Each structure stands twice: as structure tokens, then as C-alpha cells.
XYZ file of N, CA and C in Angstrom:
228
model
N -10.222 -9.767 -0.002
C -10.789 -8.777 0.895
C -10.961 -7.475 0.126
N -12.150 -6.884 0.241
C -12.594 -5.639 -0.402
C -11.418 -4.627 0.851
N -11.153 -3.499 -0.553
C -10.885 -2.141 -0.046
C -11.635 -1.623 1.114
N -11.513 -0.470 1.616
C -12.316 0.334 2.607
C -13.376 1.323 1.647
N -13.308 1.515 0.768
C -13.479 2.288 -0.305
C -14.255 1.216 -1.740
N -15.508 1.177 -2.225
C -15.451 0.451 -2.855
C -15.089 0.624 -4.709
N -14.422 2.169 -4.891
C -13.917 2.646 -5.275
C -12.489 1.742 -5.511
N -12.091 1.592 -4.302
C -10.856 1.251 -4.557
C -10.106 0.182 -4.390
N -11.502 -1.106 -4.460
C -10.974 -2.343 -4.629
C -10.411 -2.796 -5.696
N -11.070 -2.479 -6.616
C -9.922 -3.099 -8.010
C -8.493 -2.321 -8.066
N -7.974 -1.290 -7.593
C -6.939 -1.120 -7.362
C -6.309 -2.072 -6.431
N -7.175 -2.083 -5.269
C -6.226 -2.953 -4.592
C -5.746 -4.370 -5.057
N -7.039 -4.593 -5.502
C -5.865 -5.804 -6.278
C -5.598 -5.596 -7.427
N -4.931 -5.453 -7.896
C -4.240 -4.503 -8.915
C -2.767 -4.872 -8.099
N -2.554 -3.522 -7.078
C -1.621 -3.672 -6.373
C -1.190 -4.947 -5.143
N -2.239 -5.676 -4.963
C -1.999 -6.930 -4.057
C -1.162 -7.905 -5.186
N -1.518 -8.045 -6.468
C -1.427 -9.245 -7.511
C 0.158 -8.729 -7.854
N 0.227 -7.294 -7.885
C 2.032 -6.653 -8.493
C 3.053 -6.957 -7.295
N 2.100 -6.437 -6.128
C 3.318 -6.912 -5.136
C 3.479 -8.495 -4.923
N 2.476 -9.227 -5.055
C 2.694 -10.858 -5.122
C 3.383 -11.290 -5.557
N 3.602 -11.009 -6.959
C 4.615 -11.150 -8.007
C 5.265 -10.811 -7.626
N 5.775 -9.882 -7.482
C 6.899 -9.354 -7.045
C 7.858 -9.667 -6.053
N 7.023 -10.231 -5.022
C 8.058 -10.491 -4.161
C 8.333 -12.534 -4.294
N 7.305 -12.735 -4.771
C 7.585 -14.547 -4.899
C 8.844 -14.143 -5.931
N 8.776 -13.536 -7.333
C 9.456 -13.861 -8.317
C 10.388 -13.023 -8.036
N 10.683 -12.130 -7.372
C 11.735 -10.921 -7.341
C 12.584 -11.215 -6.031
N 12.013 -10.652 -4.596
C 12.611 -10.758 -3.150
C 12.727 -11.989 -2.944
N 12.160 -13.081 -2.793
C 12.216 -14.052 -2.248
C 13.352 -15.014 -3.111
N 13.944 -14.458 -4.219
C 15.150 -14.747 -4.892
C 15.632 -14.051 -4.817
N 16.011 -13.235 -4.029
C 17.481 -11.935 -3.264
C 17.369 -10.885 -4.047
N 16.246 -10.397 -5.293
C 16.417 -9.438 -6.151
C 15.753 -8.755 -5.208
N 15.826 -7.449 -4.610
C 15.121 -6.462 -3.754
C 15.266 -5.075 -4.065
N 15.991 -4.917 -5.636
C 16.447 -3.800 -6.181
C 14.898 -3.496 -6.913
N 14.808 -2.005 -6.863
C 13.607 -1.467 -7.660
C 12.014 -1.560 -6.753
N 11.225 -0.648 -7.124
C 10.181 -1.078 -6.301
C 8.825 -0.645 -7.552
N 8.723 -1.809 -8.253
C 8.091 -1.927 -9.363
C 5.969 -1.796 -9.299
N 5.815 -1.570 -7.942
C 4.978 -1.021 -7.255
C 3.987 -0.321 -7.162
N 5.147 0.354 -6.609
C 5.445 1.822 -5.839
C 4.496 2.707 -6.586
N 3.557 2.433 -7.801
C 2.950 3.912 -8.715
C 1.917 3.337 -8.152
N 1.213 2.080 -8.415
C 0.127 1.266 -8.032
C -0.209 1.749 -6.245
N 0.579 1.736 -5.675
C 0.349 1.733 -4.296
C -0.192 3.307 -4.124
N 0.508 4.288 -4.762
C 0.679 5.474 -4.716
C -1.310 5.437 -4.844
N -1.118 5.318 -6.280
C -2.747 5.581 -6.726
C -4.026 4.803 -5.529
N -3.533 3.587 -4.966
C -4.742 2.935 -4.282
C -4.825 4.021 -2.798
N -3.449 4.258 -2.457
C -2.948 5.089 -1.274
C -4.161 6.382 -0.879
N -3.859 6.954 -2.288
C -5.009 8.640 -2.579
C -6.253 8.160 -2.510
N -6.834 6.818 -3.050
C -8.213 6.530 -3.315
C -8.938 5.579 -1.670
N -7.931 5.396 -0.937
C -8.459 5.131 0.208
C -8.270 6.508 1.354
N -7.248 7.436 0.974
C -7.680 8.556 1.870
C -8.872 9.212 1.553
N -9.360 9.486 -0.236
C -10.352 9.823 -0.301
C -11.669 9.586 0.541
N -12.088 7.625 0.680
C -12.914 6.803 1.107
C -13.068 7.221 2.478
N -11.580 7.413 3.097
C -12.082 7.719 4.590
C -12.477 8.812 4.542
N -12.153 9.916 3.933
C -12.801 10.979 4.227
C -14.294 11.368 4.095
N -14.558 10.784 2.784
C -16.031 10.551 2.313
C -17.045 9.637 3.238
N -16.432 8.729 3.829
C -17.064 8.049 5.138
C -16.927 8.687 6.384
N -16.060 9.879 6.763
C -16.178 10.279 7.850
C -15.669 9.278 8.889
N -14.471 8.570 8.342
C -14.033 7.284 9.292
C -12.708 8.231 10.706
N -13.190 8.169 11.457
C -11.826 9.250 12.405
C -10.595 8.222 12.242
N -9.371 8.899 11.862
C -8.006 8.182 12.084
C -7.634 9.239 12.949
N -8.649 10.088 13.789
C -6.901 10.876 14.543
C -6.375 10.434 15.266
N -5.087 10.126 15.955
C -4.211 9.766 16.761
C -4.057 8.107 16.577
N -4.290 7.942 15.485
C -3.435 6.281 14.843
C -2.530 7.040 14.008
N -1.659 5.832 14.204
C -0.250 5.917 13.359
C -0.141 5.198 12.323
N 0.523 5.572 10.911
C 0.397 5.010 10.015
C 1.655 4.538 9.473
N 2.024 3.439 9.720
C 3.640 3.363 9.211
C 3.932 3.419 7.682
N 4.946 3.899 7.489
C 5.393 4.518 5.956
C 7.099 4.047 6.188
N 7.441 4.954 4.627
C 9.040 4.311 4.223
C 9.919 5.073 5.776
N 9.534 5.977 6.688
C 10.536 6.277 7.179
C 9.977 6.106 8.308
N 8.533 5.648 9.103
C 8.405 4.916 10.243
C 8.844 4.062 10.718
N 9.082 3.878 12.382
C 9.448 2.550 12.594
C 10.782 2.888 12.601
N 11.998 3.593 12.459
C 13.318 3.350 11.771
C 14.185 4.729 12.563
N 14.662 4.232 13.430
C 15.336 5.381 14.387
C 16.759 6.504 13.433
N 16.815 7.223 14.087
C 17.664 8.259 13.182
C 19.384 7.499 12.965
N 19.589 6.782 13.857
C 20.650 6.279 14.162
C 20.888 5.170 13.677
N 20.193 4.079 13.673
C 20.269 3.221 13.356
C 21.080 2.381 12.473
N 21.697 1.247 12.540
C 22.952 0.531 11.563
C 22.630 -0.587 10.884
């Protein structure tokens, strides 16, 4: 599946193929330490806010879940 951005499809897979790996060869064998990622995502992250903006796509009032969405203050 293409990006939203066609800018920023080869990133995305880029980052689809690292996290693949990653989690067949890493998480899915209990290793869940490190997030070997995390730079890849960063970079595709900026190049699809760019896309929406340059398309004029409206996100206001959607929610975008991230590392601290979803996850109550309390929680155990």
C-alpha cells in the first residue's frame, strides 16, 4: 500500500520492512527491549504531516494515537 504522500512511500516501506523484522525476529521471541525503528518512523511521521498539509487533507478533531495515548494516568 502506497503512503498518503507519494513522497513518502519508499519510506514507508523502509519502515514497514524494519518493523517486520523486527518484530518476527525480535518481539515475537520475548526480545521487546530497544526500539530499533523509532528514527525511520520519526522521518516517514514528518513526511506524511508534510503530504497532508500540501493536500489540504482536514484531520481536525481525529485523534491520533501515540506512545502516551490510549494509557490512563493510573494505570498498573
Amino acid at each position: 500500500m502506497n503512503s498518503v504522500g507519494e513522497a513518502c512511500t519508499e519510506l514507508k516501506r523502509e519502515y514497514d520492512q524494519c518493523f517486520n523484522r523486527w518484530f518476527a525476529e525480535k518481539f515475537l521471541k520475548g526480545d521487546s527491549a530497544g526500539d530499533p525503528c523509532g528514527q525511520l518512523f520519526k522521518r516517514y511521521q514528518l513526511c506524511v504531516q508534510k503530504a497532508i498539509k500540501e493536500k489540504d487533507i482536514p484531520v481536525e478533531g481525529l485523534e491520533f494515537m501515540g506512545p502516551s495515548k490510549g494509557k490512563t494516568e493510573n494505570s498498573s
